[in-house]
Short mmCIF file of N, CA and C in Angstrom, two decimals:
data_model
loop_
_atom_site.label_atom_id
_atom_site.label_comp_id
_atom_site.label_asym_id
_atom_site.label_seq_id
_atom_site.Cartn_x
_atom_site.Cartn_y
_atom_site.Cartn_z
N MET A 1 -3.33 -6.00 -21.94
CA MET A 1 -3.43 -6.90 -20.80
C MET A 1 -2.03 -7.40 -20.44
N LEU A 2 -1.80 -7.56 -19.16
CA LEU A 2 -0.51 -8.04 -18.69
C LEU A 2 -0.39 -9.53 -18.92
N SER A 3 0.83 -9.97 -19.19
CA SER A 3 1.04 -11.41 -19.26
C SER A 3 1.05 -11.96 -17.84
N HIS A 4 0.79 -13.24 -17.72
CA HIS A 4 0.75 -13.88 -16.41
C HIS A 4 2.04 -13.62 -15.64
N ALA A 5 3.17 -13.71 -16.31
CA ALA A 5 4.47 -13.52 -15.65
C ALA A 5 4.65 -12.09 -15.14
N ALA A 6 4.00 -11.12 -15.77
CA ALA A 6 4.17 -9.72 -15.39
C ALA A 6 3.19 -9.26 -14.31
N LEU A 7 2.29 -10.12 -13.91
CA LEU A 7 1.30 -9.73 -12.90
C LEU A 7 1.95 -9.50 -11.55
N GLU A 8 1.51 -8.45 -10.89
CA GLU A 8 2.00 -8.19 -9.54
C GLU A 8 1.21 -9.06 -8.57
N ARG A 9 1.96 -9.86 -7.79
CA ARG A 9 1.33 -10.79 -6.85
C ARG A 9 1.96 -10.66 -5.48
N ASP A 10 1.18 -11.03 -4.45
CA ASP A 10 1.71 -10.95 -3.09
C ASP A 10 2.52 -12.21 -2.78
N ALA A 11 2.97 -12.32 -1.54
CA ALA A 11 3.82 -13.45 -1.13
C ALA A 11 3.11 -14.79 -1.23
N GLU A 12 1.76 -14.78 -1.21
CA GLU A 12 0.99 -16.03 -1.31
C GLU A 12 0.42 -16.23 -2.72
N SER A 13 0.87 -15.43 -3.67
CA SER A 13 0.50 -15.52 -5.09
C SER A 13 -0.89 -15.00 -5.43
N TYR A 14 -1.50 -14.25 -4.55
CA TYR A 14 -2.76 -13.58 -4.88
C TYR A 14 -2.44 -12.34 -5.72
N LEU A 15 -3.33 -12.00 -6.64
CA LEU A 15 -3.12 -10.78 -7.41
C LEU A 15 -3.18 -9.57 -6.50
N VAL A 16 -2.30 -8.62 -6.73
CA VAL A 16 -2.30 -7.37 -5.98
C VAL A 16 -3.39 -6.45 -6.54
N ASN A 17 -3.59 -6.51 -7.85
CA ASN A 17 -4.59 -5.67 -8.52
C ASN A 17 -5.64 -6.55 -9.19
N PRO A 18 -6.81 -6.72 -8.57
CA PRO A 18 -7.85 -7.56 -9.16
C PRO A 18 -8.25 -7.12 -10.57
N GLU A 19 -7.99 -5.86 -10.91
CA GLU A 19 -8.33 -5.36 -12.24
C GLU A 19 -7.49 -6.02 -13.33
N ASP A 20 -6.36 -6.62 -12.97
CA ASP A 20 -5.49 -7.28 -13.95
C ASP A 20 -6.02 -8.64 -14.40
N TRP A 21 -7.05 -9.12 -13.75
CA TRP A 21 -7.59 -10.47 -13.96
C TRP A 21 -8.29 -10.63 -15.32
N SER A 22 -8.24 -11.85 -15.83
CA SER A 22 -8.99 -12.24 -17.03
C SER A 22 -9.28 -13.74 -16.92
N HIS A 23 -10.14 -14.26 -17.80
CA HIS A 23 -10.40 -15.70 -17.81
C HIS A 23 -9.12 -16.49 -18.09
N GLU A 24 -8.27 -15.94 -18.93
CA GLU A 24 -7.00 -16.62 -19.23
C GLU A 24 -6.11 -16.67 -17.99
N ILE A 25 -6.06 -15.57 -17.26
CA ILE A 25 -5.28 -15.54 -16.02
C ILE A 25 -5.87 -16.54 -15.02
N ALA A 26 -7.19 -16.61 -14.95
CA ALA A 26 -7.85 -17.57 -14.04
C ALA A 26 -7.41 -18.99 -14.36
N ALA A 27 -7.36 -19.33 -15.64
CA ALA A 27 -6.95 -20.68 -16.03
C ALA A 27 -5.51 -20.96 -15.59
N GLU A 28 -4.63 -19.97 -15.72
CA GLU A 28 -3.25 -20.15 -15.29
C GLU A 28 -3.14 -20.27 -13.77
N LEU A 29 -3.90 -19.45 -13.05
CA LEU A 29 -3.90 -19.53 -11.58
C LEU A 29 -4.45 -20.87 -11.13
N ALA A 30 -5.47 -21.36 -11.82
CA ALA A 30 -6.06 -22.67 -11.48
C ALA A 30 -5.04 -23.78 -11.68
N THR A 31 -4.28 -23.69 -12.76
CA THR A 31 -3.24 -24.70 -13.02
C THR A 31 -2.24 -24.73 -11.87
N GLU A 32 -1.87 -23.55 -11.36
CA GLU A 32 -0.95 -23.49 -10.22
C GLU A 32 -1.55 -24.18 -9.00
N GLU A 33 -2.87 -24.18 -8.90
CA GLU A 33 -3.57 -24.80 -7.76
C GLU A 33 -3.95 -26.26 -8.07
N ASN A 34 -3.47 -26.78 -9.19
CA ASN A 34 -3.78 -28.15 -9.62
C ASN A 34 -5.27 -28.38 -9.83
N ILE A 35 -5.92 -27.38 -10.41
CA ILE A 35 -7.34 -27.48 -10.74
C ILE A 35 -7.50 -27.28 -12.23
N ASP A 36 -8.18 -28.22 -12.86
CA ASP A 36 -8.57 -28.07 -14.26
C ASP A 36 -9.96 -27.46 -14.26
N LEU A 37 -10.06 -26.22 -14.68
CA LEU A 37 -11.35 -25.54 -14.66
C LEU A 37 -12.32 -26.20 -15.62
N THR A 38 -13.53 -26.43 -15.12
CA THR A 38 -14.61 -27.00 -15.92
C THR A 38 -15.77 -26.01 -15.95
N ALA A 39 -16.80 -26.37 -16.68
CA ALA A 39 -17.99 -25.51 -16.74
C ALA A 39 -18.59 -25.29 -15.36
N ALA A 40 -18.40 -26.22 -14.44
CA ALA A 40 -18.95 -26.10 -13.09
C ALA A 40 -18.23 -25.03 -12.27
N HIS A 41 -16.97 -24.75 -12.56
CA HIS A 41 -16.20 -23.75 -11.81
C HIS A 41 -16.59 -22.32 -12.16
N TRP A 42 -16.88 -22.08 -13.44
CA TRP A 42 -17.04 -20.70 -13.91
C TRP A 42 -18.19 -19.93 -13.27
N PRO A 43 -19.34 -20.52 -13.01
CA PRO A 43 -20.40 -19.72 -12.35
C PRO A 43 -19.97 -19.19 -10.98
N ILE A 44 -19.16 -19.96 -10.27
CA ILE A 44 -18.67 -19.53 -8.97
C ILE A 44 -17.66 -18.40 -9.14
N ILE A 45 -16.70 -18.61 -10.01
CA ILE A 45 -15.67 -17.59 -10.26
C ILE A 45 -16.31 -16.30 -10.78
N ASP A 46 -17.22 -16.45 -11.73
CA ASP A 46 -17.88 -15.27 -12.30
C ASP A 46 -18.72 -14.53 -11.26
N PHE A 47 -19.38 -15.26 -10.35
CA PHE A 47 -20.15 -14.60 -9.30
C PHE A 47 -19.24 -13.80 -8.39
N VAL A 48 -18.10 -14.38 -8.01
CA VAL A 48 -17.15 -13.67 -7.15
C VAL A 48 -16.70 -12.38 -7.84
N ARG A 49 -16.40 -12.48 -9.13
CA ARG A 49 -15.97 -11.29 -9.88
C ARG A 49 -17.08 -10.24 -9.97
N GLU A 50 -18.29 -10.68 -10.29
CA GLU A 50 -19.41 -9.74 -10.41
C GLU A 50 -19.69 -9.06 -9.07
N TYR A 51 -19.64 -9.83 -7.99
CA TYR A 51 -19.88 -9.27 -6.66
C TYR A 51 -18.81 -8.22 -6.36
N TRP A 52 -17.56 -8.54 -6.66
CA TRP A 52 -16.47 -7.61 -6.41
C TRP A 52 -16.63 -6.36 -7.26
N ASP A 53 -16.99 -6.53 -8.54
CA ASP A 53 -17.20 -5.38 -9.42
C ASP A 53 -18.26 -4.43 -8.86
N GLU A 54 -19.31 -5.01 -8.28
CA GLU A 54 -20.42 -4.19 -7.77
C GLU A 54 -20.13 -3.59 -6.41
N HIS A 55 -19.51 -4.36 -5.51
CA HIS A 55 -19.35 -3.94 -4.12
C HIS A 55 -17.93 -3.56 -3.71
N LYS A 56 -16.95 -3.93 -4.53
CA LYS A 56 -15.53 -3.71 -4.25
C LYS A 56 -15.07 -4.43 -2.98
N ILE A 57 -15.76 -5.50 -2.64
CA ILE A 57 -15.32 -6.40 -1.58
C ILE A 57 -15.52 -7.83 -2.07
N ILE A 58 -14.81 -8.74 -1.47
CA ILE A 58 -14.93 -10.15 -1.82
C ILE A 58 -16.15 -10.72 -1.10
N PRO A 59 -17.00 -11.45 -1.82
CA PRO A 59 -18.17 -12.02 -1.14
C PRO A 59 -17.75 -13.12 -0.16
N ASP A 60 -18.40 -13.12 0.97
CA ASP A 60 -18.23 -14.20 1.93
C ASP A 60 -18.72 -15.48 1.27
N VAL A 61 -18.18 -16.62 1.67
CA VAL A 61 -18.59 -17.90 1.08
C VAL A 61 -20.10 -18.10 1.23
N ARG A 62 -20.71 -17.55 2.27
CA ARG A 62 -22.17 -17.68 2.45
C ARG A 62 -22.94 -17.07 1.29
N HIS A 63 -22.43 -15.93 0.76
CA HIS A 63 -23.08 -15.30 -0.39
C HIS A 63 -22.98 -16.19 -1.62
N VAL A 64 -21.83 -16.79 -1.80
CA VAL A 64 -21.62 -17.68 -2.96
C VAL A 64 -22.54 -18.89 -2.85
N VAL A 65 -22.61 -19.48 -1.68
CA VAL A 65 -23.46 -20.65 -1.46
C VAL A 65 -24.93 -20.30 -1.69
N SER A 66 -25.37 -19.17 -1.17
CA SER A 66 -26.76 -18.75 -1.38
C SER A 66 -27.06 -18.54 -2.86
N HIS A 67 -26.14 -17.90 -3.56
CA HIS A 67 -26.31 -17.66 -4.99
C HIS A 67 -26.40 -18.99 -5.76
N MET A 68 -25.49 -19.89 -5.45
CA MET A 68 -25.49 -21.20 -6.13
C MET A 68 -26.77 -21.97 -5.85
N ALA A 69 -27.19 -21.97 -4.61
CA ALA A 69 -28.42 -22.69 -4.24
C ALA A 69 -29.60 -22.15 -5.02
N GLN A 70 -29.69 -20.84 -5.10
CA GLN A 70 -30.80 -20.21 -5.83
C GLN A 70 -30.70 -20.50 -7.32
N GLU A 71 -29.53 -20.34 -7.90
CA GLU A 71 -29.34 -20.53 -9.34
C GLU A 71 -29.59 -21.98 -9.77
N GLN A 72 -29.19 -22.92 -8.92
CA GLN A 72 -29.28 -24.33 -9.29
C GLN A 72 -30.51 -25.03 -8.70
N GLY A 73 -31.25 -24.33 -7.85
CA GLY A 73 -32.40 -24.95 -7.23
C GLY A 73 -32.04 -26.09 -6.30
N ILE A 74 -30.92 -25.89 -5.57
CA ILE A 74 -30.47 -26.91 -4.61
C ILE A 74 -30.43 -26.28 -3.23
N ASP A 75 -30.30 -27.11 -2.19
CA ASP A 75 -30.23 -26.54 -0.85
C ASP A 75 -28.81 -26.02 -0.59
N LYS A 76 -28.69 -25.19 0.44
CA LYS A 76 -27.41 -24.56 0.74
C LYS A 76 -26.34 -25.56 1.13
N LYS A 77 -26.72 -26.63 1.80
CA LYS A 77 -25.73 -27.64 2.18
C LYS A 77 -25.12 -28.27 0.94
N ALA A 78 -25.94 -28.60 -0.04
CA ALA A 78 -25.44 -29.18 -1.29
C ALA A 78 -24.58 -28.18 -2.05
N ALA A 79 -24.99 -26.91 -2.03
CA ALA A 79 -24.21 -25.87 -2.71
C ALA A 79 -22.84 -25.71 -2.05
N LYS A 80 -22.80 -25.72 -0.73
CA LYS A 80 -21.52 -25.58 -0.02
C LYS A 80 -20.62 -26.78 -0.31
N GLN A 81 -21.20 -27.97 -0.34
CA GLN A 81 -20.42 -29.17 -0.67
C GLN A 81 -19.84 -29.06 -2.08
N GLN A 82 -20.62 -28.48 -2.99
CA GLN A 82 -20.15 -28.30 -4.36
C GLN A 82 -18.96 -27.35 -4.41
N VAL A 83 -19.06 -26.23 -3.68
CA VAL A 83 -17.94 -25.27 -3.66
C VAL A 83 -16.68 -25.97 -3.19
N PHE A 84 -16.77 -26.72 -2.11
CA PHE A 84 -15.58 -27.35 -1.55
C PHE A 84 -15.15 -28.60 -2.31
N SER A 85 -16.02 -29.14 -3.12
CA SER A 85 -15.63 -30.22 -4.02
C SER A 85 -14.83 -29.65 -5.20
N LEU A 86 -15.30 -28.53 -5.72
CA LEU A 86 -14.62 -27.90 -6.86
C LEU A 86 -13.32 -27.21 -6.46
N PHE A 87 -13.28 -26.68 -5.25
CA PHE A 87 -12.11 -25.97 -4.74
C PHE A 87 -11.72 -26.62 -3.40
N PRO A 88 -11.08 -27.79 -3.45
CA PRO A 88 -10.88 -28.61 -2.25
C PRO A 88 -10.00 -28.00 -1.17
N TYR A 89 -9.18 -27.02 -1.50
CA TYR A 89 -8.34 -26.41 -0.47
C TYR A 89 -8.95 -25.15 0.10
N GLY A 90 -10.23 -24.93 -0.21
CA GLY A 90 -10.95 -23.85 0.45
C GLY A 90 -11.30 -22.68 -0.43
N TYR A 91 -12.34 -21.99 0.01
CA TYR A 91 -12.88 -20.85 -0.72
C TYR A 91 -11.84 -19.74 -0.86
N VAL A 92 -11.20 -19.35 0.24
CA VAL A 92 -10.24 -18.26 0.18
C VAL A 92 -8.98 -18.71 -0.56
N LYS A 93 -8.48 -19.86 -0.22
CA LYS A 93 -7.21 -20.35 -0.79
C LYS A 93 -7.30 -20.51 -2.29
N GLN A 94 -8.39 -21.04 -2.80
CA GLN A 94 -8.46 -21.33 -4.23
C GLN A 94 -9.49 -20.48 -4.98
N THR A 95 -10.70 -20.41 -4.51
CA THR A 95 -11.72 -19.67 -5.26
C THR A 95 -11.32 -18.21 -5.40
N CYS A 96 -11.01 -17.57 -4.29
CA CYS A 96 -10.66 -16.15 -4.33
C CYS A 96 -9.38 -15.92 -5.14
N LYS A 97 -8.41 -16.80 -4.99
CA LYS A 97 -7.16 -16.64 -5.72
C LYS A 97 -7.40 -16.77 -7.22
N ILE A 98 -8.11 -17.80 -7.65
CA ILE A 98 -8.36 -18.02 -9.07
C ILE A 98 -9.23 -16.91 -9.66
N ALA A 99 -10.12 -16.35 -8.85
CA ALA A 99 -10.96 -15.25 -9.30
C ALA A 99 -10.22 -13.92 -9.33
N GLY A 100 -8.94 -13.94 -8.95
CA GLY A 100 -8.12 -12.74 -9.04
C GLY A 100 -8.26 -11.76 -7.90
N MET A 101 -8.76 -12.21 -6.78
CA MET A 101 -8.95 -11.35 -5.63
C MET A 101 -7.65 -11.22 -4.84
N GLN A 102 -7.56 -10.13 -4.08
CA GLN A 102 -6.48 -10.02 -3.10
C GLN A 102 -6.84 -10.95 -1.95
N ARG A 103 -5.82 -11.43 -1.25
CA ARG A 103 -6.11 -12.30 -0.11
C ARG A 103 -6.85 -11.50 0.95
N PRO A 104 -8.04 -12.00 1.34
CA PRO A 104 -8.78 -11.29 2.38
C PRO A 104 -8.00 -11.31 3.70
N ARG A 105 -7.95 -10.18 4.35
CA ARG A 105 -7.27 -10.11 5.65
C ARG A 105 -8.20 -10.67 6.73
N GLY A 106 -7.61 -11.47 7.61
CA GLY A 106 -8.34 -11.93 8.76
C GLY A 106 -9.32 -13.08 8.51
N TRP A 107 -9.33 -13.63 7.29
CA TRP A 107 -10.21 -14.76 7.01
C TRP A 107 -9.43 -16.04 7.20
N SER A 108 -10.14 -17.06 7.63
CA SER A 108 -9.53 -18.38 7.66
C SER A 108 -9.42 -18.87 6.23
N THR A 109 -8.80 -19.99 6.03
CA THR A 109 -8.67 -20.53 4.68
C THR A 109 -9.87 -21.32 4.26
N GLY A 110 -10.90 -21.37 5.10
CA GLY A 110 -12.11 -22.14 4.80
C GLY A 110 -12.99 -21.54 3.77
#
């Protein structure tokens, strides 16, 4: 596994190769974003990773919200609020980056 310092990253610090990602790398990326990962963060990060592993695309935030709502038995509005509470600078800016995704082209930072 590559050390954090050896990871290839783009100009905005997203991983160039999502395959280089690990939970340890996620923790380091989260620290850069001033986020202390808790048990509440991991189901979201892990879902993004699993979705990418299966589809080779980053899930839209709507997919994440639907998954969370179903898993937690909450409504979608509460699930979306949770995502943005845990990742206050946005799904793309923080969730996708910490999950080791490449920056999605053409997406807003929401």
